[in-house]
Short mmCIF file of C-alpha atoms and ligand atoms in Angstrom, two decimals:
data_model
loop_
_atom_site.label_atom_id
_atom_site.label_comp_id
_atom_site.label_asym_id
_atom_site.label_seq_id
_atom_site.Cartn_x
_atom_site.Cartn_y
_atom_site.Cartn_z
CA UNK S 64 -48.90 -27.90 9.87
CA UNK S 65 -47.33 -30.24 7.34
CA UNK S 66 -51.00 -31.77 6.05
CA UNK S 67 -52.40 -28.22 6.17
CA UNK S 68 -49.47 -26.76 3.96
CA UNK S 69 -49.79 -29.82 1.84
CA UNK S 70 -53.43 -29.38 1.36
CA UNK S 71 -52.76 -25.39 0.61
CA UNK S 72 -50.14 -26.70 -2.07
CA UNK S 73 -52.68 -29.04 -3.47
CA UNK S 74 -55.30 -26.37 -3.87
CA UNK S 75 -53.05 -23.79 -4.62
CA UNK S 76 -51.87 -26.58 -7.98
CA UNK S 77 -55.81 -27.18 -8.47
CA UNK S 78 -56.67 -23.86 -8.64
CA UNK S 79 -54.00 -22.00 -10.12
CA UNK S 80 -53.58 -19.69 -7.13
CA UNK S 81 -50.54 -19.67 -5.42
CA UNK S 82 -50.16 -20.32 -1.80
CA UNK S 83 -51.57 -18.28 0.76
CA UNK S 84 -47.93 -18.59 2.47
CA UNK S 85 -46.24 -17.71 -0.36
CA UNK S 86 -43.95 -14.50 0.07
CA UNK S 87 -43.47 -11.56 -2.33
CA UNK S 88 -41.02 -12.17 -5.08
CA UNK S 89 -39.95 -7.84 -4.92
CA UNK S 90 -37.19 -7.91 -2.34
CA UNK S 91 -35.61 -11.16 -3.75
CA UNK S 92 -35.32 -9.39 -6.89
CA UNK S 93 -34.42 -5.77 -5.48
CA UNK S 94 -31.82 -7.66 -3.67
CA UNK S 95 -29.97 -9.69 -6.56
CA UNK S 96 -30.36 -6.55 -8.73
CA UNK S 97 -28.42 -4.28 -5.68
CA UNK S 98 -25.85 -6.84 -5.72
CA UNK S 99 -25.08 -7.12 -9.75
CA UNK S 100 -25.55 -2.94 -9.41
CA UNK S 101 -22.88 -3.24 -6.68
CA UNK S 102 -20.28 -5.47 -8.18
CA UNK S 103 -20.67 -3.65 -11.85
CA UNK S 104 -20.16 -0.19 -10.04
CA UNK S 105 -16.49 -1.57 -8.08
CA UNK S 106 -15.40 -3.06 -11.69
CA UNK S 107 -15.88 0.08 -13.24
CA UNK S 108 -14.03 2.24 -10.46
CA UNK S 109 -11.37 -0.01 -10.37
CA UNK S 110 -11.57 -0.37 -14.77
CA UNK S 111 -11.60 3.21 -14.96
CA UNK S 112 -8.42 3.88 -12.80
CA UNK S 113 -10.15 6.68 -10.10
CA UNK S 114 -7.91 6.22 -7.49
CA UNK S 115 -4.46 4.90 -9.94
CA UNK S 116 -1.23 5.76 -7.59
CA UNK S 117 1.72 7.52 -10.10
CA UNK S 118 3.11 5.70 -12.20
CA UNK S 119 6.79 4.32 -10.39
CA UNK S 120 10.11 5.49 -11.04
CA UNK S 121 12.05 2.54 -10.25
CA UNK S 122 12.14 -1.38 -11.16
CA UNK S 123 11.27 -2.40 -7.80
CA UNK S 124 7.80 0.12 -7.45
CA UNK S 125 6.83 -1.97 -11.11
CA UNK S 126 7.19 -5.28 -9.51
CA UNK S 127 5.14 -4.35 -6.49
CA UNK S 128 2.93 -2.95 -8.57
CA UNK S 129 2.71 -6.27 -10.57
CA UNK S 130 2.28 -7.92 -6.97
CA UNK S 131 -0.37 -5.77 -5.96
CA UNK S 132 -2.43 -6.09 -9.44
CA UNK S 133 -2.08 -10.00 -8.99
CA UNK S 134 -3.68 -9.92 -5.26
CA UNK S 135 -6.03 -7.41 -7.09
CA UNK S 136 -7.34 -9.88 -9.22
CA UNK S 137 -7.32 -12.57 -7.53
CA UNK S 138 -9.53 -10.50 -4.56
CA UNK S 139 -11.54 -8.86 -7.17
CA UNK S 140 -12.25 -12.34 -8.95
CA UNK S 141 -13.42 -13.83 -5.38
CA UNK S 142 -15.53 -10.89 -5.07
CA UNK S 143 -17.31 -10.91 -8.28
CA UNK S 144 -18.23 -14.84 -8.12
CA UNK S 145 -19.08 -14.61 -4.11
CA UNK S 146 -21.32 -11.43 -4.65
CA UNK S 147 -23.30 -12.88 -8.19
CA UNK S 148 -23.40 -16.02 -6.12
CA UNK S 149 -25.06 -14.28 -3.60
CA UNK S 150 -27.44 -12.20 -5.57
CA UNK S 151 -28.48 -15.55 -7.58
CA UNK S 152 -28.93 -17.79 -4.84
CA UNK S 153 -31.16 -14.74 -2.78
CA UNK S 154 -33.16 -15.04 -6.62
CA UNK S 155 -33.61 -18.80 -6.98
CA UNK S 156 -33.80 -19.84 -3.32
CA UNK S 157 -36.24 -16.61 -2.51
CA UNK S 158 -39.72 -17.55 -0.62
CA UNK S 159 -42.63 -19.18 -2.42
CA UNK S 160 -44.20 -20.64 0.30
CA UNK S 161 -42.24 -23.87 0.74
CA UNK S 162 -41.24 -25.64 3.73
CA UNK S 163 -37.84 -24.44 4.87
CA UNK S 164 -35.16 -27.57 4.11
CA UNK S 165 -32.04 -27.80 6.44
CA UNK S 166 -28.62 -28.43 4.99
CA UNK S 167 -25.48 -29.93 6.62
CA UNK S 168 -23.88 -28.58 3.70
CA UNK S 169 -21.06 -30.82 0.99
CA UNK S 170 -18.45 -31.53 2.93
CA UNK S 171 -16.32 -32.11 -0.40
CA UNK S 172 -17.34 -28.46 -1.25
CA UNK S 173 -15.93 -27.15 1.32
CA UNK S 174 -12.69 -29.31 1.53
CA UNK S 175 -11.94 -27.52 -2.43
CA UNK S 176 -12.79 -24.35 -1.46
CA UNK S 177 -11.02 -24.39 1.43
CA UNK S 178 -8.02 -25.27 -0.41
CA UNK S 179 -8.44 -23.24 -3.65
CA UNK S 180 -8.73 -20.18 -1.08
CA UNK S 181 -4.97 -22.20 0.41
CA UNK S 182 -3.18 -22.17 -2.16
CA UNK S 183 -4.48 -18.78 -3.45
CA UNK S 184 -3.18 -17.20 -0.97
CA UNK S 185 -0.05 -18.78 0.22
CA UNK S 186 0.49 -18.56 -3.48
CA UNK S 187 0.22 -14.91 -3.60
CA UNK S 188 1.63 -14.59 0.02
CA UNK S 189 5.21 -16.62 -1.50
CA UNK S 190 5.58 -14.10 -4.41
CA UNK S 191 4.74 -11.19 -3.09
CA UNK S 192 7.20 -12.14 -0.06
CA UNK S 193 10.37 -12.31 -2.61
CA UNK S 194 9.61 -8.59 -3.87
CA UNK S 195 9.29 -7.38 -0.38
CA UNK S 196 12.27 -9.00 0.83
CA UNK S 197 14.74 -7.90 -2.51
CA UNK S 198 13.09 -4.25 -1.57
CA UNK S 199 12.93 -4.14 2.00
CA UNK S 200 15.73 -6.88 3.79
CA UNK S 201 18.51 -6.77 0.89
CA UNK S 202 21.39 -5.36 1.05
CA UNK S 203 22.19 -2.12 -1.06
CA UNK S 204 23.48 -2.89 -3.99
CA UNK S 205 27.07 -2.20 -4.13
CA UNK S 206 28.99 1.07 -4.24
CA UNK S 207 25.70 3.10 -3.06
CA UNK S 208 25.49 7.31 -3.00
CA UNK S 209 24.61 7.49 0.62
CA UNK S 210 22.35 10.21 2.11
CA UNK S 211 21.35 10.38 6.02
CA UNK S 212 17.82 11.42 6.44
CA UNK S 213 16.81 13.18 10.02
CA UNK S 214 12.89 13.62 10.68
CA UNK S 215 12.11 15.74 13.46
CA UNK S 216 8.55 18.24 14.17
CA UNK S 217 7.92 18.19 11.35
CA UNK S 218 10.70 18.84 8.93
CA UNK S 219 13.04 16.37 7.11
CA UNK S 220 16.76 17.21 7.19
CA UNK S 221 19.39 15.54 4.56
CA UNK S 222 23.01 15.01 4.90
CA UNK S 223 25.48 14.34 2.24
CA UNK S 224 28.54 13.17 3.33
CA UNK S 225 30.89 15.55 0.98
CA UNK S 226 33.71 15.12 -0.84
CA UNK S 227 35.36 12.35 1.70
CA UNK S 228 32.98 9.88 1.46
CA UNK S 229 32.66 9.93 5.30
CA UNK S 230 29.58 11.33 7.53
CA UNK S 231 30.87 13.72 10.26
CA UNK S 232 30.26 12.91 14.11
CA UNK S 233 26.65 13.86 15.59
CA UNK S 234 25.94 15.31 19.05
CA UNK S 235 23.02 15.20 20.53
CA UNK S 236 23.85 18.15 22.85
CA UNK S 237 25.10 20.52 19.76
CA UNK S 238 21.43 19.82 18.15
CA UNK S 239 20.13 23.61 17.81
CA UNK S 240 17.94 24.33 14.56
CA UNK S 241 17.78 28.01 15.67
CA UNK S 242 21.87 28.91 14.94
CA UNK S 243 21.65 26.34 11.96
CA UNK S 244 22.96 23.23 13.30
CA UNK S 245 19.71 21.31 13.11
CA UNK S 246 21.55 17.97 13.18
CA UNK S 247 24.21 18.89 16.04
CA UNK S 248 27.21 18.37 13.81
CA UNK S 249 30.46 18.18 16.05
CA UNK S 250 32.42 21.29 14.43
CA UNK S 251 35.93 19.67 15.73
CA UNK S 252 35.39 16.41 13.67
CA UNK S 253 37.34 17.29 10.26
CA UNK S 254 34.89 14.21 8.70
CA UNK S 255 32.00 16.66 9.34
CA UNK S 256 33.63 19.76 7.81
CA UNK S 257 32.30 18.55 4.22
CA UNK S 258 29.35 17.51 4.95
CA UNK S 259 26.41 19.16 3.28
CA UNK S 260 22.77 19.72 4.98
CA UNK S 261 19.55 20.50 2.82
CA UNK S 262 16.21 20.32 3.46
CA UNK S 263 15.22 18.45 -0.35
CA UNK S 264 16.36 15.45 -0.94
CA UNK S 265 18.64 15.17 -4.48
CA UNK S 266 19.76 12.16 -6.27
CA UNK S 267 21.42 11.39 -9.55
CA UNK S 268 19.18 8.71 -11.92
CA UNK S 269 20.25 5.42 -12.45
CA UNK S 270 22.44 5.34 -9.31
CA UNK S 271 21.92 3.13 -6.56
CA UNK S 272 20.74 5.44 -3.62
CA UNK S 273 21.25 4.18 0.47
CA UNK S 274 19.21 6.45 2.70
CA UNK S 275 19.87 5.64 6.67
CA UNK S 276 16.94 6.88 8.37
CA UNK S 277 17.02 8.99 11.48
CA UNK S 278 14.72 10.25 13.50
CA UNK S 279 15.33 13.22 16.28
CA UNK S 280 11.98 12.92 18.20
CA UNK S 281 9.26 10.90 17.68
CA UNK S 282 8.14 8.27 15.17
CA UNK S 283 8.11 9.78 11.85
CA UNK S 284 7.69 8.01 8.07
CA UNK S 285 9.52 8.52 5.24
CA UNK S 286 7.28 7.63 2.26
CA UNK S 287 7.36 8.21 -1.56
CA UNK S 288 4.53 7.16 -3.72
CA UNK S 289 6.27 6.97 -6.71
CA UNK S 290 9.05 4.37 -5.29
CA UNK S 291 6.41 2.35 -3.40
CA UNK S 292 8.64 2.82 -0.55
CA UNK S 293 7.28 3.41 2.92
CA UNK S 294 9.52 3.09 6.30
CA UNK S 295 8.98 4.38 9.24
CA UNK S 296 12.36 6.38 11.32
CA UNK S 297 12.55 5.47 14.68
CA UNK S 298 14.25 7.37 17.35
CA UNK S 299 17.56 5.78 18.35
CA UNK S 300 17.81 3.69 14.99
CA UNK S 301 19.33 4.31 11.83
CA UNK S 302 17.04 1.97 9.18
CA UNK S 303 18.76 1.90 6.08
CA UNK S 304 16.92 1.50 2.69
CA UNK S 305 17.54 1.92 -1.09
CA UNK S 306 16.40 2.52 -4.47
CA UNK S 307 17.33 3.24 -8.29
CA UNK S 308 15.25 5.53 -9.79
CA UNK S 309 15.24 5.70 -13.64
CA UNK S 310 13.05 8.47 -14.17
CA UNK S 311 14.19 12.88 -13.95
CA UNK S 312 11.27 14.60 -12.13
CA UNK S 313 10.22 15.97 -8.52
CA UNK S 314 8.17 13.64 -6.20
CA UNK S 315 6.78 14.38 -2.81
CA UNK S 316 8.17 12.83 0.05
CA UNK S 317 5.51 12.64 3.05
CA UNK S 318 5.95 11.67 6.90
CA UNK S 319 2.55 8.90 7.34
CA UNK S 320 3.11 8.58 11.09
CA UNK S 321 1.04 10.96 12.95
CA UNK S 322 3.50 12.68 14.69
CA UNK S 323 2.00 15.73 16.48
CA UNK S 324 0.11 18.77 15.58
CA UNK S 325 2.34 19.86 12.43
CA UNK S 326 2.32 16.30 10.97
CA UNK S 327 0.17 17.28 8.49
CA UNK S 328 2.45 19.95 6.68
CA UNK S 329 5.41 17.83 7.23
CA UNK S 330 6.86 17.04 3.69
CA UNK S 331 9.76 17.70 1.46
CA UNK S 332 10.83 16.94 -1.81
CA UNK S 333 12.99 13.95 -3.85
CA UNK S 334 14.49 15.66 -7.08
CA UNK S 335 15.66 12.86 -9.82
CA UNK S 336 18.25 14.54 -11.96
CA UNK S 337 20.68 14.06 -13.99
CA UNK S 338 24.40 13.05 -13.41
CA UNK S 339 25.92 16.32 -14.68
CA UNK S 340 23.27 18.60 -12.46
CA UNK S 341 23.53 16.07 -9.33
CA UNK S 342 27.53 17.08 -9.79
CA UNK S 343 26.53 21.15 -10.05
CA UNK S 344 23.99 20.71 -6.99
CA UNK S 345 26.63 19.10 -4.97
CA UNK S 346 29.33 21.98 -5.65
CA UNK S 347 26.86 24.87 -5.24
CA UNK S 348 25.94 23.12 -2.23
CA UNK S 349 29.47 23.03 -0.96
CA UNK S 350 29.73 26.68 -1.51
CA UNK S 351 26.74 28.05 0.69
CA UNK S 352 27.62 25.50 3.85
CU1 CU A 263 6.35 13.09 11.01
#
């Protein structure tokens, strides 16, 4: 086999015909073209901002968002070097008739590539660990407006603890959405006679904000795109969690857990306002209890 391909080569240089063995050049080609096509096509979807989330309304969403376009590049950098590497090797290397050549491969090659991809990501991993921890494991910052979230099929329910600072009792048995006491508020705990129920979620700007997270039923999710926050409510746990937001405006706050056959209408809404109409919502509030 060897002496006939060697005699085919020699002919093939004699005669200026190439080698009978000699595969077509087209899919090579089609294929490195695909892959530049490919890569240009994800820059340009991710240049061009398709699928941008809101812009965040709180310090913490802009550092995860700094965290996340870090890992982005980083990723996107691996992918655009792998996938040219790719399409040009599938070019240069493509058949022309040669005897195949086995590789062990460059063992120093792969010791620095091993630990650029190391230190890439435990890199990445180490930052993006201290903006999930100040957002997620912290404590609130101090002197907090606290607001008790229930999720139940499939509505969110929010409780203000009033004027006295203090969150009334809660009995499971008095839980009865039908003669308005969705949250089974004990009517002979005086803490509880204060205490203010709504189905949207309100909060003054620039004030630290401490939601515990309940949940009546089933798994549910409390999740707002604009704070980068996501946490799921668990039944039998209250999960607390916080945020500042710095900017007036209505967000949407959606349950990501599927939790039954309504899950998929089962929203409500975060208003950002201002101190002096956080003050008015709380009094007319108050009055319609
Ligand atoms: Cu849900």
């Amino acid at each position: 086999m060897g002496i006939l391909l060697r005699i085919e080569r020699q002919t093939a240089r004699a005669t200026g015909f190439p080698s009978p063995n000699r595969g077509s050049a087209a899919p090579a080609i089609l294929l490195a073209l695909s892959l530049t096509l490919l890569v240009a096509l994800t820059i340009y979807i991710f240049a061009a901002h398709f699928f941008a989330a809101p812009s965040p309304i709180t310090s913490a969403a802009e550092r995860v968002d700094h965290q996340y376009n870090l890992t982005l590049y980083a990723a996107g950098a691996a992918f655009v070097l792998a996938q040219l590497g790719l399409g040009y090797m599938v070019f240069r290397y493509r058949d022309r008739g040669e005897r195949v050549r086995f590789t062990r491969g460059n063992t120093w090659m792969e010791i620095a590539w091993t630990s650029i991809t190391l230190c890439v990501f435990l890199g990445l991993g180490i930052a993006g660990n201290r903006v999930w921890a100040d957002l997620e494991t912290a404590p609130s910052p101090n002197n907090p407006i606290q607001v008790e979230v229930t999720e139940s099929q499939f509505v969110y329910t929010f409780r203000y603890p009033g004027k006295d600072g203090k969150f009334g009792r809660l009995d499971a048995n008095l839980v009865s959405p039908a003669t308005g006491n969705p949250l089974g508020l004990d009517p002979n705990d005086p803490a509880g006679k204060d205490d203010i129920v709504a189905s949207s979620l309100t909060v003054p700007i620039n004030r630290p904000i401490e939601l515990l997270l309940r949940s009546q039923d089933v798994i549910h999710n409390f999740f707002v795109r604009e704070l980068r926050l996501q946490q799921d409510a668990v039944p039998g746990m209250v999960i607390p969690m916080h945020f500042t937001a710095d900017r007036i405006g209505q967000y949407e706050i959606v349950c990501t857990q599927l939790c039954g056959l309504g899950h998929y209408h089962m929203h409500s809404m975060l208003n950002v306002v201002s101190a002096d109409d956080y003050a008015s919502f709380l009094e007319q509030q108050a009055a319609v209890q």
